[in-house]
Amino acid sequence: MKFAAPGEKETVEIENACGRYLAEPLMADHDVPAFDRSPYDGFALRAEDTISLSSSNPGRFEVIGQIGAGSVFTGTVGPTQAVRIMTGAQIPEGSNAVIMLELTKEIGSSIEIKRSLSVGENISFKGEDTQKGTVLAERGTRINAGIAALLATFGYKNVPVARKPIVGVLATGSELLDIDEPIQPGKIRNSNTYMLMGQIERAGGKPIYLGKMEDNLEECYKAVAEAMGKVDILITTGGVSVGDYDYLPAIYEKLGAEVLFNKIGMRPGSVTTVAQSNGKLLFGLSGNPSACYVGFELFVRPVMRTNLFNTRPHLRKARARLASDFSKANPFTRFVRGTLQYDEDGTLAVAPSGFDKSSAVSSLASADVLIVLPGGTRGYQEGMLVDILLLEDQTGSEWPWENIVASYK
Ligand code: AMP
Ligand code: MG
C-alpha cells in the first residue's frame, strides 16, 4: 500500500460519469430546495384565516391567481385570499400554508375549505433537503445514479473524476491456448486474462490486454519490460512459483525490480508475488484461476481503489452464518469463494460456491463473497459466524484485517 498513491484527476461529461470515482468532494453550493415550494397541487393561503374552519363552519377564499411549477406569483396573498399552485411552484408572498386540491371545493372564482391549517403546513422549506455547504459525497466515492442526480442538481456538466488506472494483464504458460483455438492434448484455454479484465473493470480500472506468452525467459522478459512503459500496474499470471519453467522471479531480477514479498500465508494464492520497479507495481499472480482471483481482490484492488482517491479501498467486511460444514483444517487462513444466501428469517448465510481448489474455475461464477476462515487445527461447522468479504460491494473497508489477524494468532 506504500506504493499506492492517489491518482490523477480528469473531467468527464456527466453522461459518462456513472461508475467513475469523484476526484473532489461533492459540495452543495446552494440550498435544496432553493426556495420554499409546494409539495402538492393545491391552494396557497394564510393559515391564520383557517383557524376556526371545520365541516360545520366552512370558509370561502377568493382565488387571486394561478401558478405552475417554474412560475412565480408576483402579488401578495392577503386575508381570505388564495393562489392556485401546482407541485414545485414557489410559495407566494403572504401565504404560509398549502391545502391540497382534493380538500377544496371550487365555487365560481372562490374555493370552500372545511378544515384548519397550521403555519407551514404542506410547504417544502428552502434547504430542507440539503443545506448550502454540506459535503454530499467524499472524494473517491463511486458515482451511482443518486450521485449523478446530485451532480446535476449542482450544475456539474463536467465532473472531476479519477483517471482510471491502466492495468495490463499478461498471461504466461506454454499450455495456454487463445480462446478461439480448438482444445488440444495437454493444453488449456487462457481464462485468467478475461477473468482479470472483469475484475479490473469492477475495481474501477482500465484493463489492457497484453496476450499470452510461452514460458520462455527472454521473450517474457521483453514483454514485461515493454508492458511497463504502457501501464500503471502490471499483472502477470502464472510462472511465479518454484517450478522448472517459472520465470517470473528471474524476470524481476533482470528488470532490477525490488520484490516486496513472494509468499503469503494464505490459501489459495500463497505464491502471490509483488515487486516494484521505479514505483510501479508488478503483481505476479498464480496461474491457478481461484488463486489468481483471490490474489487480485486482496492485493491489486486496494491499490487501484487508492489510485481512485478512495479511502476505503479494501473489500468490505461483514459477518454471516456458515450454511454448511467446512471441516478440513488448514494451518493457513483460507479465502473460500462463497455465495450469499438471504434467509427468510432475515439473516445472512454463506456457503462455499462449489469445487474448492486453487485450480477451480467453476466456483468463481457464482461467488459474491470470500469466506475468511482463519487457519488453525479445527474445521468450521454449519451455523458458525464467519467473516466474509463482499466482492460486489462499492462501500469498502479501511482495513478489515484486525480481527482476522487476531484470530489467526
Ligand atoms: P503456474 O502458476 O504457472 O504454475 O500455473 C498453475 C496452474 O494454473 C497450471 O495448472 C496452469 O495450467 C494454470 N494456468 C496458468 N495460466 C492460466 C491461465 N491464463 N488460464 C487458466 N489457467 C491457467
Ligand atoms: Mg506455468
Coordinates of C-alpha atoms and ligand atoms in Angstrom, one line a residue:
M1 CA 0.0 0.0 0.0
K2 CA 3.0 2.3 0.4
F3 CA 3.3 2.3 -3.4
A4 CA -0.4 3.1 -3.9
A5 CA -0.8 6.8 -4.5
P6 CA -3.9 8.8 -5.1
G7 CA -4.2 9.0 -8.8
E8 CA -4.8 11.8 -11.2
K9 CA -7.8 14.0 -11.9
E10 CA -9.6 14.3 -15.3
T11 CA -13.0 15.5 -16.2
V12 CA -15.8 13.7 -18.0
E13 CA -19.2 14.8 -19.1
I14 CA -21.9 13.9 -16.6
E15 CA -23.5 11.5 -19.1
N16 CA -20.3 9.4 -18.8
A17 CA -19.8 9.8 -15.0
C18 CA -21.6 6.8 -13.6
G19 CA -19.2 4.2 -12.4
R20 CA -16.4 6.7 -12.1
Y21 CA -14.9 7.9 -8.8
L22 CA -15.2 11.5 -7.6
A23 CA -11.8 13.4 -7.7
E24 CA -13.2 16.1 -5.5
P25 CA -15.8 16.2 -2.7
L26 CA -19.2 17.0 -3.9
M27 CA -20.4 20.1 -2.0
A28 CA -23.8 21.8 -2.0
D29 CA -23.2 25.3 -3.2
H30 CA -26.8 26.3 -2.7
D31 CA -29.7 25.2 -0.6
V32 CA -32.1 22.5 -1.9
P33 CA -34.8 23.4 -2.4
A34 CA -33.5 26.9 -3.2
F35 CA -36.9 28.4 -2.3
D36 CA -40.0 27.4 -0.3
R37 CA -42.2 25.4 -2.6
S38 CA -45.4 23.5 -2.7
P39 CA -45.2 19.7 -2.5
Y40 CA -48.8 19.3 -3.8
D41 CA -51.2 20.7 -6.3
G42 CA -53.5 22.9 -4.2
F43 CA -54.0 26.4 -2.9
A44 CA -51.6 28.6 -1.1
L45 CA -53.2 30.8 1.6
R46 CA -52.7 32.2 5.1
A47 CA -53.1 29.6 7.9
E48 CA -54.4 32.2 10.3
D49 CA -57.5 32.6 8.0
T50 CA -58.4 28.9 8.6
I51 CA -58.3 28.8 12.4
S52 CA -62.0 28.3 13.1
L53 CA -62.9 26.3 10.0
S54 CA -64.5 22.9 10.1
S55 CA -67.1 20.8 8.2
S56 CA -69.8 22.6 10.1
N57 CA -68.1 26.0 9.6
P58 CA -66.6 26.2 6.1
G59 CA -64.8 29.2 4.9
R60 CA -64.5 30.9 1.5
F61 CA -61.3 32.2 -0.1
E62 CA -61.0 34.3 -3.2
V63 CA -58.7 32.8 -5.8
I64 CA -56.4 35.7 -7.0
G65 CA -54.0 33.9 -9.2
Q66 CA -52.7 30.6 -10.6
I67 CA -49.1 29.4 -10.9
G68 CA -47.5 26.2 -12.2
A69 CA -44.0 24.9 -11.4
G70 CA -41.4 27.3 -12.7
S71 CA -43.6 30.3 -12.4
V72 CA -43.5 32.9 -9.6
F73 CA -46.6 34.8 -8.3
T74 CA -45.8 38.5 -8.3
G75 CA -48.5 39.7 -5.9
T76 CA -49.1 39.1 -2.2
V77 CA -51.7 36.9 -0.7
G78 CA -54.0 38.8 1.6
P79 CA -56.7 37.8 4.2
T80 CA -59.1 35.1 2.9
Q81 CA -57.3 35.1 -0.5
A82 CA -55.7 32.0 -2.2
V83 CA -53.4 31.3 -5.1
R84 CA -53.9 28.1 -7.1
I85 CA -50.5 26.5 -7.0
M86 CA -49.0 23.4 -8.6
T87 CA -46.4 21.0 -7.2
G88 CA -42.9 22.5 -7.3
A89 CA -44.0 26.1 -7.6
Q90 CA -42.7 28.8 -5.3
I91 CA -44.9 29.7 -2.3
P92 CA -46.4 33.2 -3.0
E93 CA -45.5 36.0 -0.7
G94 CA -48.0 36.5 2.1
S95 CA -49.1 32.8 2.2
N96 CA -47.8 30.3 4.7
A97 CA -49.7 27.1 4.1
V98 CA -51.0 24.9 1.2
I99 CA -54.2 23.0 1.2
M100 CA -54.4 20.1 -1.2
L101 CA -56.7 20.4 -4.3
E102 CA -58.7 17.4 -3.2
L103 CA -59.7 19.1 0.1
T104 CA -61.2 22.1 -1.6
K105 CA -64.5 22.8 -3.4
E106 CA -64.4 25.3 -6.2
I107 CA -67.4 27.7 -6.3
G108 CA -67.0 30.2 -9.1
S109 CA -63.8 32.2 -8.6
S110 CA -63.6 31.1 -4.9
I111 CA -62.9 27.9 -3.0
E112 CA -64.5 26.5 0.0
I113 CA -62.4 24.9 2.8
K114 CA -63.7 22.8 5.8
R115 CA -60.6 22.5 7.9
S116 CA -57.9 24.5 9.6
L117 CA -54.2 24.5 8.6
S118 CA -51.2 25.2 10.7
V119 CA -48.4 27.7 9.7
G120 CA -46.0 25.9 7.4
E121 CA -48.4 23.0 6.6
N122 CA -47.6 21.4 3.2
I123 CA -44.6 23.6 2.5
S124 CA -41.3 22.2 1.4
F125 CA -38.9 24.6 3.0
K126 CA -35.8 26.1 1.5
G127 CA -32.8 24.0 2.5
E128 CA -34.9 21.1 4.0
D129 CA -33.3 18.6 1.6
T130 CA -29.8 19.8 1.9
Q131 CA -28.1 23.0 3.1
K132 CA -25.5 25.1 1.3
G133 CA -22.0 24.0 2.4
T134 CA -22.9 20.3 3.1
V135 CA -20.5 17.7 1.8
L136 CA -22.8 15.3 0.0
A137 CA -20.1 12.7 -1.2
E138 CA -16.5 12.4 -0.3
R139 CA -13.7 12.3 -2.8
G140 CA -13.2 8.8 -4.0
T141 CA -16.9 7.9 -3.9
R142 CA -18.1 5.8 -6.8
I143 CA -20.7 7.8 -8.8
N144 CA -24.0 6.0 -8.8
A145 CA -27.4 7.1 -10.1
G146 CA -28.1 9.1 -6.9
I147 CA -24.8 10.9 -7.1
A148 CA -25.5 11.7 -10.7
A149 CA -28.7 13.3 -9.6
L150 CA -26.8 15.4 -7.1
L151 CA -24.1 16.3 -9.7
A152 CA -26.8 17.6 -12.0
T153 CA -28.6 19.4 -9.1
F154 CA -25.4 21.4 -8.5
G155 CA -24.7 22.1 -12.1
Y156 CA -21.8 19.8 -12.9
K157 CA -21.9 19.5 -16.7
N158 CA -18.3 18.3 -16.4
V159 CA -17.4 16.1 -13.5
P160 CA -14.0 15.8 -11.9
V161 CA -13.2 12.1 -11.7
A162 CA -10.1 10.0 -11.0
R163 CA -8.3 8.8 -14.1
K164 CA -8.8 5.1 -14.4
P165 CA -5.6 3.2 -13.5
I166 CA -4.4 1.4 -16.6
V167 CA -3.8 -2.2 -15.6
G168 CA -2.0 -4.6 -18.1
V169 CA -2.7 -8.3 -18.0
L170 CA -0.1 -10.7 -19.4
A171 CA -0.7 -14.4 -19.1
T172 CA 2.3 -16.8 -19.1
G173 CA 2.3 -20.6 -19.7
S174 CA 3.2 -22.8 -22.7
E175 CA 0.0 -24.7 -22.1
L176 CA -2.2 -21.7 -22.9
L177 CA -4.4 -21.6 -26.0
D178 CA -6.1 -18.5 -27.2
I179 CA -9.8 -18.8 -26.6
D180 CA -10.7 -19.2 -30.3
E181 CA -8.3 -22.2 -30.6
P182 CA -9.7 -25.7 -30.5
I183 CA -8.8 -27.8 -27.4
Q184 CA -5.6 -29.8 -27.9
P185 CA -4.0 -32.5 -25.8
G186 CA -2.3 -31.1 -22.7
K187 CA -3.4 -27.6 -23.4
I188 CA -6.0 -25.3 -21.8
R189 CA -7.6 -22.0 -22.9
N190 CA -6.3 -18.8 -21.2
S191 CA -9.2 -18.0 -18.9
N192 CA -7.3 -15.8 -16.4
T193 CA -6.9 -12.9 -18.7
Y194 CA -10.6 -12.5 -19.2
M195 CA -11.4 -13.1 -15.5
L196 CA -8.8 -10.4 -14.5
M197 CA -10.1 -7.9 -17.1
G198 CA -13.6 -8.3 -15.5
Q199 CA -12.1 -7.8 -12.0
I200 CA -10.1 -4.7 -13.2
E201 CA -13.3 -3.2 -14.5
R202 CA -15.2 -4.0 -11.4
A203 CA -12.4 -2.3 -9.3
G204 CA -12.7 0.8 -11.5
G205 CA -9.7 0.4 -13.7
K206 CA -9.0 0.2 -17.4
P207 CA -7.7 -3.3 -18.4
I208 CA -5.2 -3.6 -21.2
Y209 CA -5.0 -7.0 -22.9
L210 CA -1.4 -8.0 -23.4
G211 CA -2.0 -11.5 -24.6
K212 CA -0.2 -14.7 -23.6
M213 CA 3.4 -15.8 -23.6
E214 CA 5.1 -19.2 -23.7
D215 CA 7.3 -20.0 -20.8
N216 CA 10.4 -18.5 -22.3
L217 CA 12.6 -16.3 -20.1
E218 CA 13.9 -13.9 -22.9
E219 CA 10.5 -13.4 -24.5
C220 CA 8.7 -13.0 -21.3
Y221 CA 11.3 -10.5 -20.1
K222 CA 10.9 -8.5 -23.2
A223 CA 7.1 -8.5 -23.0
V224 CA 7.2 -7.4 -19.3
A225 CA 9.8 -4.7 -19.9
E226 CA 7.8 -3.3 -22.8
A227 CA 4.5 -3.5 -21.0
M228 CA 5.9 -1.5 -18.0
G229 CA 6.0 1.6 -20.2
K230 CA 2.3 1.3 -21.1
V231 CA 0.6 0.7 -17.8
D232 CA 0.2 2.0 -14.3
I233 CA 0.1 -1.6 -12.9
L234 CA 1.2 -4.8 -14.5
I235 CA -0.4 -8.1 -13.6
T236 CA 1.2 -11.4 -14.8
T237 CA -0.4 -14.7 -14.2
G238 CA 1.5 -18.0 -13.9
G239 CA 5.1 -18.8 -13.7
V240 CA 5.7 -17.3 -10.3
S241 CA 6.3 -20.4 -8.3
V242 CA 9.3 -22.6 -8.0
G243 CA 8.7 -24.9 -11.0
D244 CA 11.2 -25.6 -13.8
Y245 CA 9.5 -23.1 -16.2
D246 CA 8.5 -20.5 -13.6
Y247 CA 10.5 -17.5 -14.9
L248 CA 8.9 -14.5 -13.1
P249 CA 11.5 -14.4 -10.3
A250 CA 14.3 -14.2 -12.9
I251 CA 12.4 -11.6 -14.9
Y252 CA 12.1 -9.4 -11.8
E253 CA 15.8 -9.8 -11.2
K254 CA 16.6 -8.9 -14.8
L255 CA 14.4 -5.8 -14.6
G256 CA 16.1 -4.7 -11.4
A257 CA 12.7 -4.7 -9.7
E258 CA 12.5 -5.0 -6.0
V259 CA 10.5 -7.9 -4.8
L260 CA 8.3 -6.7 -1.9
F261 CA 7.1 -10.2 -1.0
N262 CA 6.8 -13.5 -2.7
K263 CA 4.9 -15.8 -0.4
I264 CA 1.8 -15.3 1.7
G265 CA 0.4 -17.4 4.5
M266 CA -3.0 -17.9 2.9
R267 CA -4.9 -20.3 0.7
P268 CA -5.3 -20.0 -2.2
G269 CA -2.8 -17.6 -3.6
S270 CA 0.3 -18.4 -1.4
V271 CA 2.6 -17.8 -4.4
T272 CA 1.3 -14.2 -4.9
T273 CA 4.4 -12.0 -5.6
V274 CA 4.5 -8.3 -5.6
A275 CA 7.5 -6.3 -6.9
Q276 CA 8.1 -2.6 -7.6
S277 CA 10.1 -1.0 -10.4
N278 CA 10.5 2.8 -10.2
G279 CA 7.4 3.0 -8.0
K280 CA 5.3 1.0 -10.4
L281 CA 3.8 -2.2 -9.0
L282 CA 4.1 -5.6 -10.7
F283 CA 1.7 -8.3 -9.4
G284 CA 2.8 -11.8 -10.1
L285 CA -0.4 -13.8 -9.5
S286 CA -0.7 -17.5 -9.5
G287 CA -1.8 -19.2 -12.7
N288 CA -4.4 -21.2 -10.8
P289 CA -7.7 -19.4 -11.5
S290 CA -9.0 -19.3 -8.0
A291 CA -5.7 -18.3 -6.6
C292 CA -5.4 -15.6 -9.2
Y293 CA -8.8 -14.3 -8.5
V294 CA -8.2 -14.1 -4.7
G295 CA -4.8 -12.5 -5.2
F296 CA -6.3 -9.8 -7.3
E297 CA -9.1 -9.0 -4.9
L298 CA -6.9 -8.9 -1.8
F299 CA -3.8 -7.2 -3.3
V300 CA -4.5 -5.4 -6.6
R301 CA -7.9 -4.0 -5.9
P302 CA -6.9 -2.0 -2.8
V303 CA -4.1 -0.3 -4.8
M304 CA -6.4 0.5 -7.6
R305 CA -9.1 1.9 -5.3
T306 CA -6.4 4.1 -3.7
N307 CA -5.5 5.4 -7.1
L308 CA -9.2 6.3 -7.4
F309 CA -8.9 8.5 -4.3
N310 CA -10.9 6.0 -2.3
T311 CA -10.0 5.9 1.4
R312 CA -11.8 2.6 2.0
P313 CA -10.0 0.6 -0.7
H314 CA -10.3 -2.9 0.8
L315 CA -13.2 -5.3 0.3
R316 CA -15.9 -4.6 2.8
K317 CA -16.1 -7.0 5.7
A318 CA -19.4 -8.4 7.1
R319 CA -20.4 -11.5 9.0
A320 CA -22.6 -14.4 8.1
R321 CA -23.6 -17.8 9.3
L322 CA -21.9 -20.8 7.6
A323 CA -24.6 -22.7 5.7
S324 CA -22.6 -25.9 5.6
D325 CA -19.6 -27.5 7.3
F326 CA -16.2 -26.7 6.2
S327 CA -14.4 -29.4 8.0
K328 CA -10.9 -29.5 6.5
A329 CA -8.4 -27.9 9.0
N330 CA -5.6 -25.9 7.5
P331 CA -2.7 -24.0 9.2
F332 CA -3.3 -21.1 6.8
T333 CA -6.1 -18.5 6.5
R334 CA -8.4 -19.6 3.7
F335 CA -10.4 -17.3 1.4
V336 CA -13.1 -19.6 0.2
R337 CA -15.2 -18.4 -2.7
G338 CA -18.7 -18.2 -1.3
T339 CA -22.3 -17.4 -2.3
L340 CA -24.5 -15.3 0.0
Q341 CA -28.0 -16.5 0.9
Y342 CA -30.5 -14.1 2.2
D343 CA -32.5 -16.3 4.5
E344 CA -36.2 -15.7 5.2
D345 CA -35.6 -15.1 8.9
G346 CA -33.6 -12.0 7.9
T347 CA -30.1 -13.5 8.5
L348 CA -27.2 -13.7 6.1
A349 CA -25.8 -17.2 5.4
V350 CA -22.9 -18.1 3.2
A351 CA -21.9 -21.4 1.6
P352 CA -18.9 -22.3 -0.5
S353 CA -19.6 -21.7 -4.1
G354 CA -18.5 -25.1 -5.3
F355 CA -15.4 -27.1 -6.0
D356 CA -12.8 -25.6 -3.7
K357 CA -9.3 -26.0 -5.0
S358 CA -7.0 -23.2 -6.0
S359 CA -7.2 -24.6 -9.6
A360 CA -11.0 -24.3 -9.6
V361 CA -12.7 -22.1 -12.2
S362 CA -16.3 -23.2 -11.9
S363 CA -16.8 -21.9 -8.3
L364 CA -15.9 -18.4 -9.4
A365 CA -19.0 -17.8 -11.4
S366 CA -21.4 -17.7 -8.5
A367 CA -19.0 -16.2 -5.9
D368 CA -20.1 -12.9 -4.5
V369 CA -18.0 -13.1 -1.3
L370 CA -14.8 -14.6 0.0
I371 CA -15.4 -16.5 3.2
V372 CA -12.5 -15.9 5.6
L373 CA -11.6 -19.0 7.6
P374 CA -8.6 -18.3 9.8
G375 CA -6.0 -21.1 9.9
G376 CA -5.9 -23.5 12.8
T377 CA -6.2 -27.1 13.8
R378 CA -10.0 -27.4 13.6
G379 CA -12.5 -27.0 10.8
Y380 CA -15.7 -24.9 10.7
Q381 CA -19.2 -26.1 11.4
E382 CA -22.5 -25.1 9.9
G383 CA -24.1 -22.2 11.9
M384 CA -20.8 -20.7 13.0
L385 CA -20.5 -16.9 12.5
V386 CA -17.7 -16.2 10.0
D387 CA -16.1 -13.1 8.4
I388 CA -17.0 -12.5 4.7
L389 CA -15.5 -10.1 2.2
L390 CA -18.1 -8.7 -0.2
L391 CA -16.9 -8.8 -3.8
E392 CA -19.7 -6.7 -5.4
D393 CA -20.0 -4.0 -2.8
Q394 CA -18.9 -0.4 -3.5
T395 CA -18.5 0.9 0.0
G396 CA -15.3 -0.9 1.0
S397 CA -13.4 -1.1 4.3
E398 CA -10.5 0.9 5.5
W399 CA -8.6 -2.1 6.8
P400 CA -10.7 -5.2 7.6
W401 CA -8.0 -7.4 8.9
E402 CA -7.5 -6.6 12.7
N403 CA -9.9 -9.3 13.9
I404 CA -8.8 -11.8 11.4
V405 CA -5.2 -11.5 12.3
A406 CA -6.1 -11.7 16.0
S407 CA -8.0 -14.9 15.5
Y408 CA -5.2 -16.3 13.3
K409 CA -2.6 -15.8 16.1
Ligands
AMP1 P1 1.5 -21.7 -12.8 O1 1.2 -20.6 -11.8 O2 2.2 -21.2 -14.0 O3 2.4 -22.8 -12.0 O4 0.2 -22.4 -13.2 C1 -0.6 -23.0 -12.2 C2 -1.8 -23.7 -12.9 O5 -2.6 -22.7 -13.5 C3 -1.5 -24.6 -14.0 O6 -2.3 -25.7 -14.0 C4 -1.7 -23.8 -15.3 O7 -2.1 -24.6 -16.4 C5 -2.9 -23.0 -14.8 N1 -2.9 -21.7 -15.6 C6 -1.9 -20.9 -15.8 N2 -2.2 -19.8 -16.5 C7 -3.5 -19.9 -16.8 C8 -4.4 -19.1 -17.5 N3 -4.1 -18.0 -18.0 N4 -5.7 -19.5 -17.5 C9 -6.1 -20.6 -16.9 N5 -5.3 -21.4 -16.2 C10 -4.0 -21.1 -16.2
MG2 MG 3.0 -22.0 -15.7

